[in-house]
mmCIF file of C-alpha atoms in Angstrom:
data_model
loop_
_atom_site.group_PDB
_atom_site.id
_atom_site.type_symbol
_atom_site.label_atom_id
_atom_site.label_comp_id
_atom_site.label_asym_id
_atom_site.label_seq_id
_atom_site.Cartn_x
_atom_site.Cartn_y
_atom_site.Cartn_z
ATOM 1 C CA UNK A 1 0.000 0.000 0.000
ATOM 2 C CA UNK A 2 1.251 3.330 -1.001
ATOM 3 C CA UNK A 3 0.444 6.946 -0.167
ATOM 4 C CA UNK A 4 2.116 10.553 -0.514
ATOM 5 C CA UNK A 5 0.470 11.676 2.285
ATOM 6 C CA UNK A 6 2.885 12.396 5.788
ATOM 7 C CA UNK A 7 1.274 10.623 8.184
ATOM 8 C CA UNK A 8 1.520 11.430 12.199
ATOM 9 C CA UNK A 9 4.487 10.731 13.684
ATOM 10 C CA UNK A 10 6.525 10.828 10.067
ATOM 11 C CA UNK A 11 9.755 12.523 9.646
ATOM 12 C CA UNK A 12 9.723 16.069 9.316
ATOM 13 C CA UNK A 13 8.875 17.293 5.978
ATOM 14 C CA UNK A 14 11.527 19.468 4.057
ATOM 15 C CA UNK A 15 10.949 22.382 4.935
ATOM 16 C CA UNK A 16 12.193 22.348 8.179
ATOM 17 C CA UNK A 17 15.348 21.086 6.479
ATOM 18 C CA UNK A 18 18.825 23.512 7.577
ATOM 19 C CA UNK A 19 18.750 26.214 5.069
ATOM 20 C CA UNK A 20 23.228 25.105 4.949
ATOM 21 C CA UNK A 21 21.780 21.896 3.270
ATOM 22 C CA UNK A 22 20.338 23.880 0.017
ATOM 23 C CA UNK A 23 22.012 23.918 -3.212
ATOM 24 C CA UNK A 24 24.783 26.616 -3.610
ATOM 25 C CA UNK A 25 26.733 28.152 -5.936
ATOM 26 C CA UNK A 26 29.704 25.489 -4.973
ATOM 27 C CA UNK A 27 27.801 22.967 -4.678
ATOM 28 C CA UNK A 28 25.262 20.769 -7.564
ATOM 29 C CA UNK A 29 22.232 19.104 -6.084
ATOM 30 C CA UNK A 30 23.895 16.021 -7.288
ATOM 31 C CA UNK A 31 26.535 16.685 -4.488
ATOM 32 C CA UNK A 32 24.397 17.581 -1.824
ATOM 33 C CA UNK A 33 22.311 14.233 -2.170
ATOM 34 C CA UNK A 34 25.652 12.378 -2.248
ATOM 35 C CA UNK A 35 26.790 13.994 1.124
ATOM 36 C CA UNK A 36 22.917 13.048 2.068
ATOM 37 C CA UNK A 37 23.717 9.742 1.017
ATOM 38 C CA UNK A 38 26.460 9.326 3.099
ATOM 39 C CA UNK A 39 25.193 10.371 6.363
ATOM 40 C CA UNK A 40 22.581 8.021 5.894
ATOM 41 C CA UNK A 41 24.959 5.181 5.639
ATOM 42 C CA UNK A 42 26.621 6.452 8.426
ATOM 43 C CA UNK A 43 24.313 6.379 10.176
ATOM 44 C CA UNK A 44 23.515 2.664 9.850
ATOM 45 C CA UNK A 45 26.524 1.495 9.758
ATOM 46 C CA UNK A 46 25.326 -0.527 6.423
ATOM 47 C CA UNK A 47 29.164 -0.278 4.860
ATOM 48 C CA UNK A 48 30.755 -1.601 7.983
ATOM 49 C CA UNK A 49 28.026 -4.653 8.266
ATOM 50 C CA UNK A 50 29.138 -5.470 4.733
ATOM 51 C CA UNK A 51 32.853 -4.926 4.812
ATOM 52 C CA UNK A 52 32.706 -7.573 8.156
ATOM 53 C CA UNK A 53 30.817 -9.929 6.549
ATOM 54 C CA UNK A 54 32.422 -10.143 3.621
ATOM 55 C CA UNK A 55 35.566 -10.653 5.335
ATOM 56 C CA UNK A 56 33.629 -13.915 7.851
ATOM 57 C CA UNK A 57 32.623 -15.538 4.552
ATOM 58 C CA UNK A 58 36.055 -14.746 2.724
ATOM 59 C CA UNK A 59 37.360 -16.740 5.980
ATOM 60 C CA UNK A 60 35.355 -19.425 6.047
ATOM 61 C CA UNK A 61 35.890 -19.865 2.258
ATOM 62 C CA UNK A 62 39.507 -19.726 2.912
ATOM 63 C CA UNK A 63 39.520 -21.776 5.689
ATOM 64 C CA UNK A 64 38.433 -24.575 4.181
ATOM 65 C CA UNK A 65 41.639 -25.385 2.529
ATOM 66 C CA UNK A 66 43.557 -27.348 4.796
ATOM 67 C CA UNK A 67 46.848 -25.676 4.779
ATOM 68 C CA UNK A 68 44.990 -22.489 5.376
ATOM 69 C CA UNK A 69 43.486 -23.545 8.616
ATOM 70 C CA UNK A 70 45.513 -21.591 10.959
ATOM 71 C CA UNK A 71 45.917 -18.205 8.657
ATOM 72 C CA UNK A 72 42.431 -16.756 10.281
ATOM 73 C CA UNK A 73 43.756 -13.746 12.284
ATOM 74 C CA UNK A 74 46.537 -13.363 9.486
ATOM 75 C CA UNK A 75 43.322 -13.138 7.201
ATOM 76 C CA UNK A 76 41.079 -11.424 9.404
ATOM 77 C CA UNK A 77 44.220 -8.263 10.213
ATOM 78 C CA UNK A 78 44.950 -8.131 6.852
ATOM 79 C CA UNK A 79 41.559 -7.528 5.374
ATOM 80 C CA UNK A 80 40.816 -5.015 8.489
ATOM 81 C CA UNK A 81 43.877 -3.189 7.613
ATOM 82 C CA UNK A 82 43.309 -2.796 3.622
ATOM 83 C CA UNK A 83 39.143 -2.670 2.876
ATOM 84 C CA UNK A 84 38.413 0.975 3.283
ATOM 85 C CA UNK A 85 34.960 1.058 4.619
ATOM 86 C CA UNK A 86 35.135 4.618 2.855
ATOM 87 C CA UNK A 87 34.984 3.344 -0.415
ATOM 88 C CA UNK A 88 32.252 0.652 0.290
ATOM 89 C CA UNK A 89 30.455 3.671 1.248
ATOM 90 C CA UNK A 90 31.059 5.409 -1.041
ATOM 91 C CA UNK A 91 29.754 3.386 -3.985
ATOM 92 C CA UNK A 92 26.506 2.597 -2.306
ATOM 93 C CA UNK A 93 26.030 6.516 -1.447
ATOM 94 C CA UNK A 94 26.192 6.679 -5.349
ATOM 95 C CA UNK A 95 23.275 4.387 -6.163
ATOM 96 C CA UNK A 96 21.155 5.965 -3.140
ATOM 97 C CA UNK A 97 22.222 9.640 -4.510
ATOM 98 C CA UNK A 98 21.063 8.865 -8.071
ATOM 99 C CA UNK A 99 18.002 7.536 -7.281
ATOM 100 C CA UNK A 100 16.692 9.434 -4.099
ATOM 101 C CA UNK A 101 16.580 13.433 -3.834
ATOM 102 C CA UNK A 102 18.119 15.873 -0.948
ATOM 103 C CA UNK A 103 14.693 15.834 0.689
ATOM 104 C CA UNK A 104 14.003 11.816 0.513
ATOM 105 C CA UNK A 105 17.452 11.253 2.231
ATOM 106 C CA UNK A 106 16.465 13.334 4.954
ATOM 107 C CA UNK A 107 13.449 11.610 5.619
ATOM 108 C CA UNK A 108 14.911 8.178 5.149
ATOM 109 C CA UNK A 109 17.383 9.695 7.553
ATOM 110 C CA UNK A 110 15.080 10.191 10.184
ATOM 111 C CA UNK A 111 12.830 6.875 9.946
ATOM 112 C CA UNK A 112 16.060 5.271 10.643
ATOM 113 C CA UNK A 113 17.075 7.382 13.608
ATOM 114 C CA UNK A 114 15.026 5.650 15.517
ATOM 115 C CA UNK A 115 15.210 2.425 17.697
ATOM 116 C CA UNK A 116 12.943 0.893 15.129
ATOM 117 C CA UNK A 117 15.316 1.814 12.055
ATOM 118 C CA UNK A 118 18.803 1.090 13.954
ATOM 119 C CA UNK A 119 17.018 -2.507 14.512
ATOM 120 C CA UNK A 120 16.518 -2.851 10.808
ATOM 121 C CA UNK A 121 20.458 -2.597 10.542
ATOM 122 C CA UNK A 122 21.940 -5.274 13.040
ATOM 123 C CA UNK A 123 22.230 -7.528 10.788
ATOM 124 C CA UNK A 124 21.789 -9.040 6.726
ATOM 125 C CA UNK A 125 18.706 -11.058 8.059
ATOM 126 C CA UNK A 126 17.038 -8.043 9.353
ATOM 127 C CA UNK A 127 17.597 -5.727 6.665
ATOM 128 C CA UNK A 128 14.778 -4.032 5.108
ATOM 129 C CA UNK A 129 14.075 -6.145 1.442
ATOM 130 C CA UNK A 130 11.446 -5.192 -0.394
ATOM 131 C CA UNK A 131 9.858 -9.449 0.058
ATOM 132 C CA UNK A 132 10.801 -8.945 3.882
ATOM 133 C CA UNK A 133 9.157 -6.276 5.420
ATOM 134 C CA UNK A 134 6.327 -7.692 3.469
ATOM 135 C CA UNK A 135 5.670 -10.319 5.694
ATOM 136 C CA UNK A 136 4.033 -10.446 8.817
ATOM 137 C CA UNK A 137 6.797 -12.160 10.627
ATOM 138 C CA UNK A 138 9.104 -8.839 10.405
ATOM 139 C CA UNK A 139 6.991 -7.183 12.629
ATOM 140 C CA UNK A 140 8.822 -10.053 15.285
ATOM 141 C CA UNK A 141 11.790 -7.719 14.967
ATOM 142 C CA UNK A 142 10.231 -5.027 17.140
ATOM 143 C CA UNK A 143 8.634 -4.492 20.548
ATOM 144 C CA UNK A 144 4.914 -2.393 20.345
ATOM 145 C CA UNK A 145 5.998 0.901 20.329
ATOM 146 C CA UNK A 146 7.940 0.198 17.672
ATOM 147 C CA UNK A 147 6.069 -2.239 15.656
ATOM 148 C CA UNK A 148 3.198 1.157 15.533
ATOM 149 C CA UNK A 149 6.394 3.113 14.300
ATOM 150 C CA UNK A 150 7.174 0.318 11.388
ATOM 151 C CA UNK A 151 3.739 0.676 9.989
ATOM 152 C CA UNK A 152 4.238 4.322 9.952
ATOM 153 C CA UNK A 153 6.833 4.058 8.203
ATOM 154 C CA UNK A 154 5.617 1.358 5.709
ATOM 155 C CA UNK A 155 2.499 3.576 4.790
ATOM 156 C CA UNK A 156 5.546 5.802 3.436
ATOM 157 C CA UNK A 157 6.619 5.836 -0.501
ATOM 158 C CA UNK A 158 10.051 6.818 0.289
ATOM 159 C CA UNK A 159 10.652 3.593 2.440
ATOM 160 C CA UNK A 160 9.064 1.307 0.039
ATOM 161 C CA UNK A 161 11.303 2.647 -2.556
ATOM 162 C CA UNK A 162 13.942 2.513 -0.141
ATOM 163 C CA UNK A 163 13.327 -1.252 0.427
ATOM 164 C CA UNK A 164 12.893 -2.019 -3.046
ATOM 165 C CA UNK A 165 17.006 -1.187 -3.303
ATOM 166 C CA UNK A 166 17.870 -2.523 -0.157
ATOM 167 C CA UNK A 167 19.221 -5.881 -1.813
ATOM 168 C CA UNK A 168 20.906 -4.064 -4.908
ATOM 169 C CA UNK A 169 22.989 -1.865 -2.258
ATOM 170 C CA UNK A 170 23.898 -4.587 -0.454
ATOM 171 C CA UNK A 171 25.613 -6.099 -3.530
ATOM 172 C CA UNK A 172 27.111 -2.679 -4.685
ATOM 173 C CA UNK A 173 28.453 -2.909 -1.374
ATOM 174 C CA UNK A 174 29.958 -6.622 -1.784
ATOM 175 C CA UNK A 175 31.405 -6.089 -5.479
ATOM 176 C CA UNK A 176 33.526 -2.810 -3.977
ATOM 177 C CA UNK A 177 34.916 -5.459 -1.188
ATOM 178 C CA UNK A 178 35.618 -8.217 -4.124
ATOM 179 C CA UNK A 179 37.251 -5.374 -6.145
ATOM 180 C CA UNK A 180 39.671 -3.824 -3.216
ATOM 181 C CA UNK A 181 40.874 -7.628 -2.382
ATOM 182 C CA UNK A 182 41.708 -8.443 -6.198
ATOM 183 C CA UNK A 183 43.141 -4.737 -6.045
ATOM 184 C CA UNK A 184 45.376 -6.393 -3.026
ATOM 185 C CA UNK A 185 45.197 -10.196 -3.472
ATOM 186 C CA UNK A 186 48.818 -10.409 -4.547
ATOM 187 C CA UNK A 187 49.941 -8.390 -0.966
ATOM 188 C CA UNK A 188 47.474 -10.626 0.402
ATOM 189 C CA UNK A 189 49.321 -14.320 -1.154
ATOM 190 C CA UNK A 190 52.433 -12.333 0.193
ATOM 191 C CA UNK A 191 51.214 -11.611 3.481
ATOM 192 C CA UNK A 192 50.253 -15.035 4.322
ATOM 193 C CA UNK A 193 53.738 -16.576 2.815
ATOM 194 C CA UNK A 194 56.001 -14.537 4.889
ATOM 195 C CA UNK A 195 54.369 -13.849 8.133
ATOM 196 C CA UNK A 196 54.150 -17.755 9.392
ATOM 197 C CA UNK A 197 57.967 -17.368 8.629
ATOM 198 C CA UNK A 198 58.116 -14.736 10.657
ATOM 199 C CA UNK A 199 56.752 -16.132 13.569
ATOM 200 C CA UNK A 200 58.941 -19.243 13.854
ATOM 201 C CA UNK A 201 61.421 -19.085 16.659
ATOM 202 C CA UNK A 202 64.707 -18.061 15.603
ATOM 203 C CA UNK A 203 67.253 -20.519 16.034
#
């Protein structure tokens, strides 16, 4: 069910947005809804969930591989140290900036400002999907309070659109972590060659 309407309770409509966040002469809308983009991210920590998952399933792939058994932490420090989270962001503030405005941002800012949007966030099985918050079973995510705030939220155009690109961002998000490790692999081969050495007791 959709509606343009702003029901009770919604985010604040735009304009009681800052009058700094307005287009200037330095600045193209096309900027502005990046930066938007990127505070929104921020602010759920979406580039971080995928950067440490993608490194857990890297590890477990690698893992697998007998002789590889005891490279985890080698694994897991090198891939901390070389994925920027930046970048991760960065790519998915790209797809969210070319296909929501200033204004949207800031509203999809605020829904998930709340304890019913940071809950949405703490992890890839509670993510918003467009075929999850469809079912009734979601609503298990939240207490009362929160489950009235969801279906505020739901009645809202902005988050369905929002949830229709939830999956897509999450694999922008994965290809920029598969393209910084090929960027790296050979460091990485390196890195797991000579640090074992390293670690042997001289004699």
């Amino acid at each position: 069910m959709t509606t343009s309407s702003q029901p009770t309770g919604s985010p604040a409509p735009v304009s009681s947005l800052p009058a700094d966040s307005r287009a200037t002469p330095n600045r193209t809308q096309g900027e502005i809804n990046f930066m938007a983009a990127q505070e929104l991210l921020e602010l759920t920590g979406f580039p971080s969930l995928v950067k440490q998952t993608s490194i857990r399933i890297l590890r477990k792939e690698i893992r697998k591989r007998p002789e590889m058994r005891e490279a985890g932490n080698i694994i897991r420090d090198f891939l901390e140290d070389r994925i920027s989270t930046q970048i991760i962001s960065e790519e998915m503030a790209k797809y969210l900036a070319d296909r929501f405005d200033e204004q949207e941002l800031r509203q999809l800012k605020a829904i998930l400002d709340t304890s019913t949007g940071r809950k949405m966030f703490t992890s890839f099985e509670t993510l918003p999907t467009d075929d999850r918050v469809r079912k009734a079973s979601y609503l298990d995510l939240f207490d009362e309070q929160e489950k009235k705030e969801f279906q505020t939220f739901y009645r809202l155009t902005v988050f369905q659109r929002f949830s229709d690109y939830t999956s897509m961002l999450l694999r922008i998000g994965m290809q920029s972590f598969q393209e910084q490790f090929k960027l790296q692999e050979k460091d990485f081969v390196k890195e797991l060659v000579l640090q074992p050495r390293e670690q042997q007791p001289k004699p």
